[in-house]
Amino acid sequence: MAEETIEKNCTVRNKMGVHARPAALIVQTANRFPCDVSLVKDGQPVNAKSIMGVLMLAAPMGTTVTVRAEGEQAQECADAIAELFEKGFNEAIG
């Protein structure tokens, strides 16, 4: 059975964008799941389980990022990361 790839488009809603604290939340969440997961901005994917990769996104408020997960628990992983974006990482939303 082929593994399904789940993609969710998310918008960075918090005023400070994806800085160290939100990046850490993304990485912690991604690492709870066994699937491969990346964040894609402007066609460039980064490993969502790598703090350096997530910080390299340089994603300010208003940026659209695609969460792409593949493998076991991909849907759950993509949903959990998308929820972080939706809640603005529990920071001030612009």
Short mmCIF file of C-alpha atoms in Angstrom, two decimals:
data_model
loop_
_atom_site.label_atom_id
_atom_site.label_comp_id
_atom_site.label_asym_id
_atom_site.label_seq_id
_atom_site.Cartn_x
_atom_site.Cartn_y
_atom_site.Cartn_z
CA MET A 1 0.00 0.00 0.00
CA ALA A 2 1.42 3.38 -1.02
CA GLU A 3 1.81 5.91 1.73
CA GLU A 4 -0.37 8.95 1.40
CA THR A 5 1.12 12.42 1.49
CA ILE A 6 -0.88 14.94 3.50
CA GLU A 7 -0.49 18.64 2.72
CA LYS A 8 -1.99 21.55 4.64
CA ASN A 9 -1.52 25.20 3.79
CA CYS A 10 -1.03 27.38 6.85
CA THR A 11 -0.60 31.10 7.35
CA VAL A 12 1.78 32.53 9.92
CA ARG A 13 -0.60 34.55 12.12
CA ASN A 14 1.54 35.68 15.04
CA LYS A 15 3.12 39.14 14.85
CA MET A 16 6.69 37.95 15.38
CA GLY A 17 6.55 35.20 12.74
CA VAL A 18 8.33 31.88 13.11
CA HIS A 19 11.14 32.77 15.52
CA ALA A 20 12.91 30.50 18.04
CA ARG A 21 9.94 29.71 20.31
CA PRO A 22 7.43 28.83 17.56
CA ALA A 23 10.16 26.89 15.74
CA ALA A 24 10.78 24.85 18.90
CA LEU A 25 7.04 24.14 19.22
CA ILE A 26 6.91 22.95 15.60
CA VAL A 27 9.93 20.68 16.07
CA GLN A 28 8.64 19.25 19.37
CA THR A 29 5.27 18.54 17.78
CA ALA A 30 6.76 17.00 14.62
CA ASN A 31 9.00 14.72 16.67
CA ARG A 32 5.99 13.20 18.45
CA PHE A 33 5.09 11.41 15.20
CA PRO A 34 6.93 8.69 13.23
CA CYS A 35 6.15 10.16 9.80
CA ASP A 36 8.40 12.32 7.64
CA VAL A 37 7.29 15.94 7.84
CA SER A 38 8.50 19.07 6.14
CA LEU A 39 7.50 22.69 5.88
CA VAL A 40 7.52 24.22 2.41
CA LYS A 41 7.83 27.95 1.74
CA ASP A 42 8.23 29.34 -1.77
CA GLY A 43 8.79 25.81 -3.08
CA GLN A 44 11.69 25.14 -0.69
CA PRO A 45 11.14 22.29 1.79
CA VAL A 46 12.81 22.07 5.20
CA ASN A 47 12.75 19.24 7.72
CA ALA A 48 10.12 20.11 10.35
CA LYS A 49 11.98 17.92 12.87
CA SER A 50 15.08 20.15 12.65
CA ILE A 51 15.21 23.42 14.61
CA MET A 52 17.76 24.84 12.16
CA GLY A 53 15.61 23.87 9.21
CA VAL A 54 12.51 25.53 10.64
CA LEU A 55 14.41 28.69 11.57
CA MET A 56 15.83 28.84 8.02
CA LEU A 57 12.29 29.35 6.71
CA ALA A 58 12.48 32.98 7.85
CA ALA A 59 8.66 33.09 7.83
CA PRO A 60 7.23 36.45 8.98
CA MET A 61 3.56 37.12 9.74
CA GLY A 62 1.38 36.62 6.66
CA THR A 63 3.62 33.98 5.07
CA THR A 64 1.95 30.86 3.67
CA VAL A 65 3.70 27.63 4.63
CA THR A 66 2.69 24.14 3.51
CA VAL A 67 2.93 21.33 6.05
CA ARG A 68 3.74 18.12 4.15
CA ALA A 69 3.64 14.82 6.04
CA GLU A 70 4.11 11.30 4.70
CA GLY A 71 3.97 7.94 6.42
CA GLU A 72 2.52 6.58 9.63
CA GLN A 73 0.32 9.12 11.46
CA ALA A 74 0.84 11.73 8.71
CA GLN A 75 -2.69 13.12 9.06
CA GLU A 76 -2.39 13.50 12.83
CA CYS A 77 1.01 15.17 12.51
CA ALA A 78 -0.12 17.63 9.83
CA ASP A 79 -3.23 18.48 11.85
CA ALA A 80 -1.21 19.10 15.04
CA ILE A 81 1.27 21.40 13.30
CA ALA A 82 -1.50 23.24 11.43
CA GLU A 83 -3.21 23.85 14.77
CA LEU A 84 -0.05 25.56 16.06
CA PHE A 85 -0.15 27.94 13.09
CA GLU A 86 -3.90 28.52 13.52
CA LYS A 87 -3.44 29.45 17.18
CA GLY A 88 -0.54 31.78 16.35
CA PHE A 89 1.74 29.66 18.54
CA ASN A 90 -0.18 31.13 21.51
CA GLU A 91 1.34 34.54 20.80
CA ALA A 92 -0.20 37.88 19.79
CA ILE A 93 -1.99 37.50 16.47
CA GLY A 94 -1.83 40.33 13.95
#
